[in-house]
């Protein structure tokens, strides 16, 4: 009887527990899942319960189960096997019919083939995120109801209430529904010591994160125009994508307005301490946790099984049930096993009394900070105070070590300890960030020792100077040295990418503290990286800050260097007038200080700008003067640069032998000092000269050599230039398909890096291939596209080349008036530029045009002038064209013998060049 009674109790307990569990689970499931899901889960729970019953008392003969359950009792092991099969089936069926408990839609579209790389920059989710089920459900329901309109959800609330943690948690839940990327951007709306991020800067960050090359990020002095242009580009890129964007810590709606995508399909979550007046945006106000939820969070984080419920309730009530304060207090109790909750509550009330001047919510959080801080050992307190002065957003162990004046290994331990104490968040492995309130609290402690603060920032700046210097051994020119800090260009670039914002924030802090020499040094150190990585308007602002700092110290060399760097950035932004002004001012400053190396550098950069604006006489003068200085000072890299750039200028003015000699000498100098980038540039320049003088095989060889080097060092932009020049060499040898492939590949690369001038060149060359293949309509369209870009860029050299080709096309189409107009414009541009090779080509085109209208004598004059110029300049292809044209003139005048002689001479040149296409 005893056995039967016990068995019956077991059965009743099992069935009672099953009923209670089933009711609880069903209530929860009905709330967040479909009816089918609930039914299947309930069946699974019932099956599991019955299997437990089999184990406990199915074999008992004293207690009989009612109804059909007696069959289970009679045949326990077959029943067990049956339930196991059912469980396996349910495991397979559930994923097919269910949606995630936090999902909004059952089907997530897969990213389309060829879409942009998926971006995932969300900080890591909080493990075991607690409570907020109602708020989560509200967000998910709002998003589900928002289609087809792009949903914007603002999350506001007081400091410490958990807005950012909530947005990140929801972001991770929703991430599968936004397969094209999830981006997180801190707007510093309320970050101590930081200005709110301007919309233009935020857009630049988003575009760069989305893979836009710095060259394609719109720049300019008009902030409104730049912001609008960047916003248009951003909206264009995300228009057909499903992306999740979390804009954290916003100050105003104006700060986020331009960042919002313009079409449906994406989701934007915005957190702010203020209520943002965002049109058509649903707002969720985050409040403190309920007393029950706050107590549950505290109990879970303390990792203690038995806590007095009333004491816990009193404690969480004292800290306003704010998640940040609750987490800090739980960490304190967890690290002090001997403390009781009552002890912690007493300490909290004392701390709040000290902080009575603060508002209620902030006082509660600050009191929790104070308890955590007071509990730290003295050396960790000092480290915490110094770390709170970090001017950037997320800090690594090396920067923390510099701030704290401790070894890196100790800094790593201190950071981990502060993380364990909930005084730091870990944004990603090895990188930590303060909550704004924690940073504010720490700075309040640190403000009493301004001298220590300045010394901390100086140590941080010194750390950045040393590390950027190590990175520059890979990024700078003329060196192949390695460092113990970095083992590759990729590692150096990755560090600079991660630390760019922090270094710029350090510069701003140094400027605030009037540490002008550090401002100048950091700006100069960052210059090589920012030239490549951009954004260039940010680089320009940095160099302007350095100019101001240098002037305050009276350091003319530092001022000249900053002006030169600013001029280079202006040149990269195609703001040539500003570039000339900055470089000429730099040159004057270098001359005032007697810095010969600086003068040569400024002259070289000034010559490059003059070359780009087709001011060839001024360019040649600047490069010649730079070369003379470098030879006097023994600067091999400076000599090589001046020679290479002088070779380019001489090529444009038709001095081909001088150009080739300069390029060869530059090439040898670059090879001697190990400058692979310079070596590739010199090979390209030499290849262009080889093409002009008819040495097409060597032109192709040099272009391929340059392409290999650019590929080796990862220079995408210059790979495109080498491909374009390879295409020209292949065309001149008659390999039209291979030439088209090279130009097509160049065009793709130019588009990727945002080089509009290069794009126009590739389009122009492709148009020439269309002409040679007989597709004149496509050829005309290509030249017109190229002309539109050259016009936009104010490139007279490009305009002249494309317009001359367009004139030739109009002649072939029989539109002689249009051809004459185009050739006249091209001739005028070439004459203005002093480009004699271009003038030579136009003369041959004019000769053909005059022959078409039977103006034989005038045509002969043009061809004879072209022949004379071609032989003077040493351009055999144009010489052959002139001879061929003269033969046609003689034939038209009834002089076949003279025509045959001229034709024979032309054919001899063509055969020597192995040229079948012009």
Tab-separated table of N, CA, C and O in Angstrom, residues 811 816 846-860 863 888-889 891-893:
chain	number	residue	atom	x	y	z
A	811	UNK	N	33.721	64.085	-88.990
A	811	UNK	CA	34.181	64.039	-90.385
A	811	UNK	C	33.804	62.715	-91.042
A	811	UNK	O	33.302	62.679	-92.169
A	816	UNK	N	30.606	67.910	-91.779
A	816	UNK	CA	31.856	68.656	-91.874
A	816	UNK	C	31.835	69.946	-91.064
A	816	UNK	O	32.884	70.374	-90.554
A	846	UNK	N	42.782	67.874	-89.656
A	846	UNK	CA	42.367	68.965	-90.538
A	846	UNK	C	42.710	68.634	-91.992
A	846	UNK	O	41.943	68.952	-92.923
A	847	UNK	N	43.866	68.036	-92.229
A	847	UNK	CA	44.232	67.660	-93.593
A	847	UNK	C	43.207	66.710	-94.194
A	847	UNK	O	42.786	66.876	-95.358
A	848	UNK	N	42.770	65.711	-93.411
A	848	UNK	CA	41.761	64.768	-93.913
A	848	UNK	C	40.453	65.471	-94.198
A	848	UNK	O	39.770	65.188	-95.205
A	849	UNK	N	40.068	66.409	-93.336
A	849	UNK	CA	38.818	67.147	-93.534
A	849	UNK	C	38.871	67.978	-94.814
A	849	UNK	O	37.907	68.004	-95.603
A	850	UNK	N	39.975	68.644	-95.051
A	850	UNK	CA	40.103	69.475	-96.255
A	850	UNK	C	40.121	68.626	-97.522
A	850	UNK	O	39.603	69.047	-98.570
A	851	UNK	N	40.691	67.443	-97.450
A	851	UNK	CA	40.645	66.544	-98.612
A	851	UNK	C	39.220	66.148	-98.939
A	851	UNK	O	38.841	66.013	-100.112
A	852	UNK	N	38.394	65.954	-97.891
A	852	UNK	CA	37.001	65.542	-98.113
A	852	UNK	C	36.215	66.595	-98.895
A	852	UNK	O	35.250	66.267	-99.603
A	853	UNK	N	36.603	67.874	-98.758
A	853	UNK	CA	35.879	68.940	-99.471
A	853	UNK	C	36.693	69.435	-100.672
A	853	UNK	O	36.465	70.548	-101.168
A	854	UNK	N	37.650	68.598	-101.099
A	854	UNK	CA	38.450	68.868	-102.294
A	854	UNK	C	39.283	70.139	-102.192
A	854	UNK	O	39.586	70.774	-103.210
A	855	UNK	N	39.660	70.530	-100.998
A	855	UNK	CA	40.588	71.649	-100.808
A	855	UNK	C	42.010	71.072	-100.769
A	855	UNK	O	42.682	71.035	-99.732
A	856	UNK	N	42.491	70.600	-101.964
A	856	UNK	CA	43.731	69.828	-102.006
A	856	UNK	C	44.952	70.629	-101.563
A	856	UNK	O	45.823	70.105	-100.854
A	857	UNK	N	45.053	71.869	-101.996
A	857	UNK	CA	46.228	72.664	-101.656
A	857	UNK	C	46.281	72.954	-100.153
A	857	UNK	O	47.343	72.854	-99.518
A	858	UNK	N	45.132	73.328	-99.620
A	858	UNK	CA	45.099	73.609	-98.183
A	858	UNK	C	45.366	72.341	-97.373
A	858	UNK	O	46.024	72.369	-96.329
A	859	UNK	N	44.843	71.226	-97.874
A	859	UNK	CA	45.089	69.956	-97.193
A	859	UNK	C	46.582	69.639	-97.202
A	859	UNK	O	47.157	69.188	-96.195
A	860	UNK	N	47.227	69.880	-98.347
A	860	UNK	CA	48.655	69.608	-98.456
A	860	UNK	C	49.448	70.456	-97.466
A	860	UNK	O	50.398	69.971	-96.822
A	863	UNK	N	49.133	68.882	-94.032
A	863	UNK	CA	49.903	67.631	-93.912
A	863	UNK	C	51.407	67.902	-93.873
A	863	UNK	O	52.152	67.238	-93.144
A	888	UNK	N	47.588	60.982	-100.636
A	888	UNK	CA	46.213	61.176	-101.131
A	888	UNK	C	46.072	62.532	-101.822
A	888	UNK	O	45.352	62.657	-102.825
A	889	UNK	N	46.760	63.529	-101.325
A	889	UNK	CA	46.711	64.850	-101.976
A	889	UNK	C	47.308	64.775	-103.393
A	889	UNK	O	46.730	65.323	-104.359
A	891	UNK	N	47.628	62.177	-105.280
A	891	UNK	CA	46.773	61.363	-106.149
A	891	UNK	C	45.573	62.176	-106.618
A	891	UNK	O	45.173	62.104	-107.797
A	892	UNK	N	45.002	62.979	-105.724
A	892	UNK	CA	43.861	63.809	-106.103
A	892	UNK	C	44.259	64.881	-107.102
A	892	UNK	O	43.447	65.331	-107.908
A	893	UNK	N	45.511	65.292	-107.125
A	893	UNK	CA	45.988	66.310	-108.053
A	893	UNK	C	46.502	65.688	-109.356
A	893	UNK	O	47.071	66.367	-110.187
